[in-house]
Coordinates of C-alpha atoms in Angstrom, one line a residue:
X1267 CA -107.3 90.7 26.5
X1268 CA -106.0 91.2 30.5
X1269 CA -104.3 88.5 29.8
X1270 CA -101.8 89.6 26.8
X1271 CA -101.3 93.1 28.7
X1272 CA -100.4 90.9 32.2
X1273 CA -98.1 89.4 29.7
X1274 CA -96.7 92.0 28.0
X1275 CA -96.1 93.5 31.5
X1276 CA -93.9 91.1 32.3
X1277 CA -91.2 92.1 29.7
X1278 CA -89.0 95.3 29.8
X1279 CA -90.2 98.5 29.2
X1280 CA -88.5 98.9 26.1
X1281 CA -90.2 95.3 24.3
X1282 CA -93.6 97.1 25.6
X1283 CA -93.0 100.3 24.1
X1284 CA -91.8 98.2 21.1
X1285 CA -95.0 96.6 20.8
X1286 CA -97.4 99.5 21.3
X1287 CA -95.3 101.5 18.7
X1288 CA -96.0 98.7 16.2
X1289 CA -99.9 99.7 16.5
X1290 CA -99.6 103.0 16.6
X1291 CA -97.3 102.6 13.3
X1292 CA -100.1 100.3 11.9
X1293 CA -103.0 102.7 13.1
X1294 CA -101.5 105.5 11.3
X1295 CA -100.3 103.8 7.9
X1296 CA -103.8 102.1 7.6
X1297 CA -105.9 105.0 8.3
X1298 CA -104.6 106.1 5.6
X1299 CA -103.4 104.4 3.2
X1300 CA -106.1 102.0 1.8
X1301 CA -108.2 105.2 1.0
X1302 CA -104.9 107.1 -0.9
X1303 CA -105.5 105.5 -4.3
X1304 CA -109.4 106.6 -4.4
X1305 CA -108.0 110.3 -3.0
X1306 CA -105.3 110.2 -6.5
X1307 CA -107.5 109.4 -9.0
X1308 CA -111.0 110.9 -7.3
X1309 CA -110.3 114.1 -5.7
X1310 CA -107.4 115.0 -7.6
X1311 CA -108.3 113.5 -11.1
X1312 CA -105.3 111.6 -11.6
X1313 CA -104.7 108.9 -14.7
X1314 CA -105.0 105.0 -13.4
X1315 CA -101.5 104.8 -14.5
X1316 CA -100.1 107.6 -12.5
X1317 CA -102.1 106.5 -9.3
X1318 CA -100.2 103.1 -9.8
X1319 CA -96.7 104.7 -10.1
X1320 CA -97.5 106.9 -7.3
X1321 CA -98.6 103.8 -5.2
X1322 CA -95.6 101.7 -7.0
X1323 CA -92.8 104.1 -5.8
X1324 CA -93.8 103.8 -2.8
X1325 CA -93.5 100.1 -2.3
X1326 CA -90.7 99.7 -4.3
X1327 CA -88.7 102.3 -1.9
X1328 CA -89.4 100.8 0.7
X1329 CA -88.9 96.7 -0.3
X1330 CA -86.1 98.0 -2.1
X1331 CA -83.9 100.2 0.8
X1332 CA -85.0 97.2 3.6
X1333 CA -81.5 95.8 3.1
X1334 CA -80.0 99.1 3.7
X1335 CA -82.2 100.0 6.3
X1336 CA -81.1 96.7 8.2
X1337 CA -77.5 97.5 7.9
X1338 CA -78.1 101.4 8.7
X1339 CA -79.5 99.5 12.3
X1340 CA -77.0 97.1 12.8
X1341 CA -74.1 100.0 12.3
X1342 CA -75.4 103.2 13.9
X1343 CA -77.7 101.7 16.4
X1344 CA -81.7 100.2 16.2
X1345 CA -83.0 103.3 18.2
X1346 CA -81.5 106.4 15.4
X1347 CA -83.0 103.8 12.7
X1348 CA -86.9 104.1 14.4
X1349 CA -86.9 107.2 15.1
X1350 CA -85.9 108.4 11.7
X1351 CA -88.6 106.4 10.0
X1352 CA -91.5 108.4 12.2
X1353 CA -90.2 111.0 11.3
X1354 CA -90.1 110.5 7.6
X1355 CA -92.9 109.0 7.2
X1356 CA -95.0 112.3 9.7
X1357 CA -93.4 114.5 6.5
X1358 CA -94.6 111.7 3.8
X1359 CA -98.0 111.7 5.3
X1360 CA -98.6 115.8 6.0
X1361 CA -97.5 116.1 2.0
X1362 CA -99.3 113.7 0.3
X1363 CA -102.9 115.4 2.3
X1364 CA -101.1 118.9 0.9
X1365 CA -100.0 118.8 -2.6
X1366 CA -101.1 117.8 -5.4
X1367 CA -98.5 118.2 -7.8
X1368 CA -97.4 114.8 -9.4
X1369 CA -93.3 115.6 -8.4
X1370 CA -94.5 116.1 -4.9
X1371 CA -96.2 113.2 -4.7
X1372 CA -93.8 110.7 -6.2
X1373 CA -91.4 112.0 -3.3
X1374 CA -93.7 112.0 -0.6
X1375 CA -94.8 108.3 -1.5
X1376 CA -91.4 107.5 -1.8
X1377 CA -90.5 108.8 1.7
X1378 CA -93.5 106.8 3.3
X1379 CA -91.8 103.5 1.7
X1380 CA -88.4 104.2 3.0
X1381 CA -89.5 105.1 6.2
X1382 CA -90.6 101.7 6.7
X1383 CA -87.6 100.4 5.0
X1384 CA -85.8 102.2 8.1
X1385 CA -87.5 101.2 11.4
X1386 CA -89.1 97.7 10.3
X1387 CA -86.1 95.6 10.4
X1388 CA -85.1 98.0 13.6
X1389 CA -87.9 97.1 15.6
X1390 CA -87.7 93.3 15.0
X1391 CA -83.8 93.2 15.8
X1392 CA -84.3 95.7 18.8
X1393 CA -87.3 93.4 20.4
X1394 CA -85.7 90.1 19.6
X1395 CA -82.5 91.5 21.3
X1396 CA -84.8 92.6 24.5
X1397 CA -86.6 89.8 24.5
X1398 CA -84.1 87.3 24.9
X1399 CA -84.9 83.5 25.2
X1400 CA -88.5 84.5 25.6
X1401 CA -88.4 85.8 21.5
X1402 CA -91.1 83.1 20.4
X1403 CA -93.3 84.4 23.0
X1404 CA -92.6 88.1 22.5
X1405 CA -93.2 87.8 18.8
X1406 CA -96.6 86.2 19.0
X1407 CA -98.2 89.5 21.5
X1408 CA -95.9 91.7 18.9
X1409 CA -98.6 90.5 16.0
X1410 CA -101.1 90.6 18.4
X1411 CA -100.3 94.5 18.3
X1412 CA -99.6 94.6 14.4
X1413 CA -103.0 93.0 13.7
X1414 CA -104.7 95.3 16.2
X1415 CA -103.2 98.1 14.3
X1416 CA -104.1 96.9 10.6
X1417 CA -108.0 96.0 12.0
X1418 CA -108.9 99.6 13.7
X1419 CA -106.9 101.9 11.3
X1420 CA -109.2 101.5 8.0
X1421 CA -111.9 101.7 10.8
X1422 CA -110.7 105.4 12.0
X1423 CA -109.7 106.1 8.3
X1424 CA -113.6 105.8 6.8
X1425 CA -114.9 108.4 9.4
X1426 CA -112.5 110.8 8.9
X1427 CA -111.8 110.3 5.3
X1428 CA -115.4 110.5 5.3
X1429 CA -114.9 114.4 6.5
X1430 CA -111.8 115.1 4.1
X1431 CA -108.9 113.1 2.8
X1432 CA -106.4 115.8 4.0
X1433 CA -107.6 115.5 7.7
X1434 CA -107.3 111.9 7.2
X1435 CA -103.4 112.5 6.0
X1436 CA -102.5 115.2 8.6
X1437 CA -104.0 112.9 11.5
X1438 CA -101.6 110.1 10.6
X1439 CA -98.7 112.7 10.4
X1440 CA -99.5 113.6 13.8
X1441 CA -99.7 110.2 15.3
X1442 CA -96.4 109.5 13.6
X1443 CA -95.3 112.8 15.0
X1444 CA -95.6 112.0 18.8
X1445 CA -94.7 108.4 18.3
X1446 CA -91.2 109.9 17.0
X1447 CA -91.4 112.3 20.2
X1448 CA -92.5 109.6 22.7
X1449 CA -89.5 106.9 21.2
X1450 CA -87.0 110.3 21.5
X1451 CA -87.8 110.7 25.1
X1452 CA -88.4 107.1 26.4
X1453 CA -87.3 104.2 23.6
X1454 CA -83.7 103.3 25.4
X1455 CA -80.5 103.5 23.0
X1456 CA -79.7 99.8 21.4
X1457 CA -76.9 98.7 19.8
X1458 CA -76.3 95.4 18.4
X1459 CA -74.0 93.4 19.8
X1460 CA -71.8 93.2 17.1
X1461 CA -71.6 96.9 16.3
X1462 CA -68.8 99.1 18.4
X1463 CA -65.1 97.0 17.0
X1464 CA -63.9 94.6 19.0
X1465 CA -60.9 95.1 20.9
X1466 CA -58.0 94.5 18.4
X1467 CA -60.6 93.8 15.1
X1468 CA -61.9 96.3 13.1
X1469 CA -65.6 96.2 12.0
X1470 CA -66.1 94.8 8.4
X1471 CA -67.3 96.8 5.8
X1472 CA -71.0 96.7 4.5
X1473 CA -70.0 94.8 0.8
X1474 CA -68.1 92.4 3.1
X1475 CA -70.8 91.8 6.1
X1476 CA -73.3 91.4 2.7
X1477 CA -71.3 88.7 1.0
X1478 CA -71.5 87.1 4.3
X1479 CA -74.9 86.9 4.4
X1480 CA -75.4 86.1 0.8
X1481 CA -73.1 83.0 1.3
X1482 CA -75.6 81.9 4.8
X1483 CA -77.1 79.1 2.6
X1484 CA -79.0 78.0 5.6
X1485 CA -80.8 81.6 5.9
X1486 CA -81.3 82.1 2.0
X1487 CA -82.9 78.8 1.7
X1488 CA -85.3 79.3 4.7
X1489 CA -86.1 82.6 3.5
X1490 CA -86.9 81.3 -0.4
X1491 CA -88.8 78.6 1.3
X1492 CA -90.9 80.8 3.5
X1493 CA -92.0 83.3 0.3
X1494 CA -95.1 81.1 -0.2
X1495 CA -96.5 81.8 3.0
X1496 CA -96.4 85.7 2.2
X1497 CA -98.1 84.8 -1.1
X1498 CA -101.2 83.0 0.5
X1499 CA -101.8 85.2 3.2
X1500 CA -101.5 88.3 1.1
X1501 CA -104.7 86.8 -0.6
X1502 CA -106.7 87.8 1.9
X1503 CA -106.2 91.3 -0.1
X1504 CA -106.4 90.2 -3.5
X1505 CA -107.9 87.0 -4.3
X1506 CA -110.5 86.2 -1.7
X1507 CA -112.0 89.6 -1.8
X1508 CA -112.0 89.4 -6.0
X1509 CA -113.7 85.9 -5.3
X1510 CA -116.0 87.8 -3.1
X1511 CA -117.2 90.4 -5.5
X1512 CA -117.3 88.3 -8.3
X1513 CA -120.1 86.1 -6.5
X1514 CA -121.6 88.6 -4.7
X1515 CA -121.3 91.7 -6.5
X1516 CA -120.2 95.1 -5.7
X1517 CA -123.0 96.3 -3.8
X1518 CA -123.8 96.6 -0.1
X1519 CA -123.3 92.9 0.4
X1520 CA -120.3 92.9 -1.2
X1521 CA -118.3 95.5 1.2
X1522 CA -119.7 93.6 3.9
X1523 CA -118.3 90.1 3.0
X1524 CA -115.1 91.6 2.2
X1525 CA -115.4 94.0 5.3
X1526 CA -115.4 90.3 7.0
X1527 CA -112.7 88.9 5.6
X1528 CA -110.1 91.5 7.4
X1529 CA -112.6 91.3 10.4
X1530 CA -112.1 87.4 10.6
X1531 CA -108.5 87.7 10.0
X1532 CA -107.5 90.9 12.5
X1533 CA -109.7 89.4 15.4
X1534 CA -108.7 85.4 15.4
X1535 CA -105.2 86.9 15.6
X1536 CA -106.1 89.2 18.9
X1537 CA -108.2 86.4 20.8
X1538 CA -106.1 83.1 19.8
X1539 CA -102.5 84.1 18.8
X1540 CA -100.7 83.6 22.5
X1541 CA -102.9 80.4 23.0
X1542 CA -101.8 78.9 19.4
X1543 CA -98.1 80.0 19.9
X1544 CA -98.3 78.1 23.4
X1545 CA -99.6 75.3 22.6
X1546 CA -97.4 74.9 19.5
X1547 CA -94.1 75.5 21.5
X1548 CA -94.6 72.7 24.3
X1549 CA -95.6 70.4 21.4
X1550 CA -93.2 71.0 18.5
X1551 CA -89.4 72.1 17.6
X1552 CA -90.1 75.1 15.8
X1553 CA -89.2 73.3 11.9
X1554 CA -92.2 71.3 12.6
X1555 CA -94.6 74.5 13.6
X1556 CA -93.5 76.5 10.8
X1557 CA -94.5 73.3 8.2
X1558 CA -97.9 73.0 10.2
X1559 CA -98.4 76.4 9.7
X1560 CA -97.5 76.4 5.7
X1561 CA -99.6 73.3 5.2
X1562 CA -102.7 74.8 7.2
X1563 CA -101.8 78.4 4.8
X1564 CA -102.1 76.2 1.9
X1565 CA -105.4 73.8 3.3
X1566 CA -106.7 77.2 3.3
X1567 CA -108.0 77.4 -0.1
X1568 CA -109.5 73.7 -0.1
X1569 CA -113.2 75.2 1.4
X1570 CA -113.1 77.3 -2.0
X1571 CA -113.0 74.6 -4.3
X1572 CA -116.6 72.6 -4.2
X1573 CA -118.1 76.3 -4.3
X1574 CA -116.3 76.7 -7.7
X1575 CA -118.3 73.1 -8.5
X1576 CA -121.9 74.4 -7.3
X1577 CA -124.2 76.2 -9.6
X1578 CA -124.1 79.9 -8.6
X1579 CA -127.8 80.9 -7.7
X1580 CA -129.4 84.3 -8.9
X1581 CA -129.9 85.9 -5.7
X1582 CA -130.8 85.5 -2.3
X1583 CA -129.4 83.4 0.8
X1584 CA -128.0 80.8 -1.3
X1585 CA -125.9 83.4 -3.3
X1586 CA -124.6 85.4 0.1
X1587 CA -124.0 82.2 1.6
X1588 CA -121.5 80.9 -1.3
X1589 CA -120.4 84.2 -2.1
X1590 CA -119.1 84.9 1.6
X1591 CA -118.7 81.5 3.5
X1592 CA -116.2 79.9 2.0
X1593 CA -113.3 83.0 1.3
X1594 CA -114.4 83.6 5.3
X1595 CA -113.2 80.3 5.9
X1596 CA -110.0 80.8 4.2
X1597 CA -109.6 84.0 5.8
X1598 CA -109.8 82.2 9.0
X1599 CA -107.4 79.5 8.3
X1600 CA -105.0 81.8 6.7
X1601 CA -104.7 83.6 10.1
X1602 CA -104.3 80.2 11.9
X1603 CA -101.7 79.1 10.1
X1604 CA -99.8 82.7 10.1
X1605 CA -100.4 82.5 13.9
X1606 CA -98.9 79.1 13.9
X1607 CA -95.6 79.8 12.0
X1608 CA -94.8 84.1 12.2
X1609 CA -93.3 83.7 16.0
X1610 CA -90.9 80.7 14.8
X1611 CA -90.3 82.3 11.9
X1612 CA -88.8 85.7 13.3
X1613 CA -87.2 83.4 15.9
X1614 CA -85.7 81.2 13.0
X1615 CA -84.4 84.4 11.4
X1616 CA -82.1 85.9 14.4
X1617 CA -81.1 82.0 15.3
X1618 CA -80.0 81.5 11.7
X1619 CA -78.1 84.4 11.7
X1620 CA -75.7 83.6 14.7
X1621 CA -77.2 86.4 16.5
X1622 CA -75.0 88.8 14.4
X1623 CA -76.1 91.7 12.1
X1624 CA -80.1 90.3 12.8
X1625 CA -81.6 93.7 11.5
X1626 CA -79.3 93.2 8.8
X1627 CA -80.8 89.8 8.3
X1628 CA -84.5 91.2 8.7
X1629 CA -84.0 93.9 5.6
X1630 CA -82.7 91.0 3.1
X1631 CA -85.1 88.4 4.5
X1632 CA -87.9 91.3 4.0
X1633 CA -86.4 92.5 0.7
X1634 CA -86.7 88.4 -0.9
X1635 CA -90.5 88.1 0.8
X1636 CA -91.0 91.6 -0.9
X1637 CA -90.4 90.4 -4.5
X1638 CA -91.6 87.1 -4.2
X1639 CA -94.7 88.4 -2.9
X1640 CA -94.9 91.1 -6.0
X1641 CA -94.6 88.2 -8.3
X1642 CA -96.7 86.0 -6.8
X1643 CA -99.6 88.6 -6.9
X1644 CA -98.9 89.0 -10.6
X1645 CA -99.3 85.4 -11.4
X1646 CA -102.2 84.6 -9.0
X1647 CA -104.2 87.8 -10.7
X1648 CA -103.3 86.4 -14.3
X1649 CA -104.7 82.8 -13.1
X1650 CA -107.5 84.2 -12.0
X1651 CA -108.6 85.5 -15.7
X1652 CA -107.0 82.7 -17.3
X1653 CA -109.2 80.3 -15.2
X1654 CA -112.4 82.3 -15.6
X1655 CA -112.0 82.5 -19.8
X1656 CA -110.8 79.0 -19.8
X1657 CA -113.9 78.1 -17.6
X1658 CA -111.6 76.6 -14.8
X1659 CA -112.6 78.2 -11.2
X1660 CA -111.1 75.9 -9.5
X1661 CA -107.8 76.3 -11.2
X1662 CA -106.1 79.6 -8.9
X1663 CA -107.1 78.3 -5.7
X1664 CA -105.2 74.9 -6.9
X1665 CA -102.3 76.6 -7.6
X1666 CA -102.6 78.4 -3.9
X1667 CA -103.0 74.6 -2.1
X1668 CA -100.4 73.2 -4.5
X1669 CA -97.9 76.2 -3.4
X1670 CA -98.6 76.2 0.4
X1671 CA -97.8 72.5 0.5
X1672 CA -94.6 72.8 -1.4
X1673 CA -93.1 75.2 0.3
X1674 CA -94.2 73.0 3.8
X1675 CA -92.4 70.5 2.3
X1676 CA -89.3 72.4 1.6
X1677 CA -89.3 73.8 5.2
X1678 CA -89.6 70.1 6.2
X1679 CA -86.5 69.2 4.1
X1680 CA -84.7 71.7 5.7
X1681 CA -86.1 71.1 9.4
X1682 CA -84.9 66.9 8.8
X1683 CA -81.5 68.1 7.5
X1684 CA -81.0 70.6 10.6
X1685 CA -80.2 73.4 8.1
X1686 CA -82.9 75.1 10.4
X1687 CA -81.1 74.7 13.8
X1688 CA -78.9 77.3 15.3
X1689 CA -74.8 77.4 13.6
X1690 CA -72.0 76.5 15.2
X1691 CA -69.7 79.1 15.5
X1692 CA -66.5 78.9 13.6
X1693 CA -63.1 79.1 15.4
X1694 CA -62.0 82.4 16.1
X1695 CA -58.5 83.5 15.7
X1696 CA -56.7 84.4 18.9
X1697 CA -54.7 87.3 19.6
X1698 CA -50.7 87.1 19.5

């Protein structure tokens, strides 16, 4: 860990303050938020269908506004963009621990969703900007943070949720509060490059910069190819921990295994993600890291199939050991493989845009990942009860290798064909 912070020191202020504002914005979301659905339908009674359109709103605000969010950075400046997610999302969080009014709570879950929609594409294009040729690098200690924040929040959520759900809620409001102060006072102004006019050029309109982006086939096909690798690794919060409890049952053991799971996942990224991204970059161009890392994402599942094949014993260590030891395997390799390909993937993203509107880039690129990821869950949930009333265990995790290795192949396709290396620049017209 002295390591990472001796490098992290090494960068400007701003890329650290970047970095330690993406845990803190981790800390407080997950503090809360994996405990919000029990609060809806527990202490305030709520209908399972409501609880889901209340959780629903709030992810479809905020994969939904990413694109505008982007563009909202790229026009009127990365820092403005930050800031006015923390401070949405301090009012989302103080509301939804203080009302309990269905109306109120649609809009406050809503709010928490486009906060995010604001400052995530913001803080990638304002850290890629600052980081300079050193992106890949600055990218791998940036998830080093993001994991660190996803691993302790649910931590500092159960013993204060454990007190009351509202303390929880107003906690996270508060971190979010003095984040918003802290970036106020001491997150420098950024601008992108391409935002004040040029001298004798107007700046295009939003409908125009869009169609832009919509005709980058390079960028669309990179970001259609790289949709998988969101799908397996959001497993490790639907299908491995379902896998988990269906083996091991809901009880003591089963919190634990899948208590693991996120354990295994949050704490190979801390210890090995500057090492991996190293030794990837002095070895490969980054096409060929990011199709290592989709085919290890995919390989993931493989240590789940023979288990489907054994006979599940009654109890005892032979149960525990099937019932946790292979989705912890997964979990593992999941995070190697996402440590493998996220740093050249965020890199791939600004060099395929020609360094020009990136946060703009970032919000569609997010906004794709976002759906595909929302139908990807769907169908891995229905394979999962088709395979168990067809008597076919084996068939989801299938599916999962069979998807990771596709869409490694169709980064490899596009590595060969160099639609993944930086454009050329077009000619630009000169001034009379």
């Amino acid at each position: 860990m002295k390591g990472t912070l001796a490098q992290v020191r090494t960068y400007e202020r701003s890329v650290q303050l970047l970095m330690v504002n993406q845990f803190t914005i981790n800390l407080g979301f997950y503090m809360l938020m994996p405990y919000l659905a029990a609060h809806l339908s527990g202490t305030l009674g709520l209908a399972g269908w409501v609880v889901g359109l209340v959780l629903g709103v709030r992810n479809f605000s905020q994969q939904g506004m990413f694109l505008v969010g982007g563009t909202l950075a790229d026009r009127l400046g990365y820092k403005p963009m930050i800031v006015a997610g923390c401070v949405l999302r301090t009012a989302g969080f103080a509301t939804l621990g203080l009302v309990d009014s269905l109306a109120a709570l649609i809009a406050a879950s809503a709010a928490t969703g486009l906060a995010g929609a604001l400052f995530n594409p913001a803080v990638r294009a304002y850290l890629a900007a600052d980081a300079g040729e050193r992106r890949v690098e600055a990218f791998a200690l940036f998830n080093i943070f993001y994991q660190a924040g996803i691993l302790l929040g649910p931590l500092v959520g159960m013993v204060l949720t454990g007190v009351d759900f509202r303390i929880t809620c107003l906690v996270a409001a508060g971190i979010f509060a003095l984040l918003s102060v802290v970036q106020i006072r001491a997150l420098p102004a950024r601008r992108a490059e391409d935002a004040a006019p040029k001298e004798g050029r107007g700046r295009d309109g939003v409908l125009t910069q869009w169609r832009g982006i919509l005709a980058n086939r390079p960028f669309l096909l990179f970001s259609g190819a790289m949709i998988g690798s969101y799908v397996l690794s959001f497993q490790v919060y639907l299908a491995l921990p379902l896998e988990v409890r269906r083996l091991g049952g809901e009880g003591e053991f089963g919190t634990a295994a899948v208590a693991a799971l996120f354990a295994v996942s949050g704490l190979s990224t801390i210890v090995g993600q500057t090492r991996v991204t190293a030794w990837c970059k002095a070895r490969y161009e980054p096409g060929q890291a990011l199709t290592r890392g989709l085919v290890c994402m995919g390989l993931a599942f493989v240590p789940l199939l023979p288990a489907t094949a054994m006979p599940v014993p009654e109890a005892g260590g032979g149960l525990w050991l099937l019932a946790a030891v292979p989705p912890t395997l997964a979990a593992l390799l999941l995070a190697v493989g996402t440590m493998i390909a996220y740093p050249f993937e965020m890199d791939t993203i600004v060099r395929l845009s020609g360094d020009r509107l990136v946060a703009t880039h970032y919000g569609l690129y997010n906004t794709i990942c976002g759906i595909g990821i929302t139908l990807g869950n769907l169908l891995t949930g229905a394979s999962l009860d088709a395979a168990r009333e067809a008597g076919m265990p084996a068939l989801p995790w299938i599916s999962l290798v069979a998807l990771g290795l596709a869409c490694a192949a169709a980064l490899y396709g596009l590595h060969r064909t160099g639609r993944l290396a930086t454009p050329t620049p077009g000619p630009q017209p000169v001034a009379a």
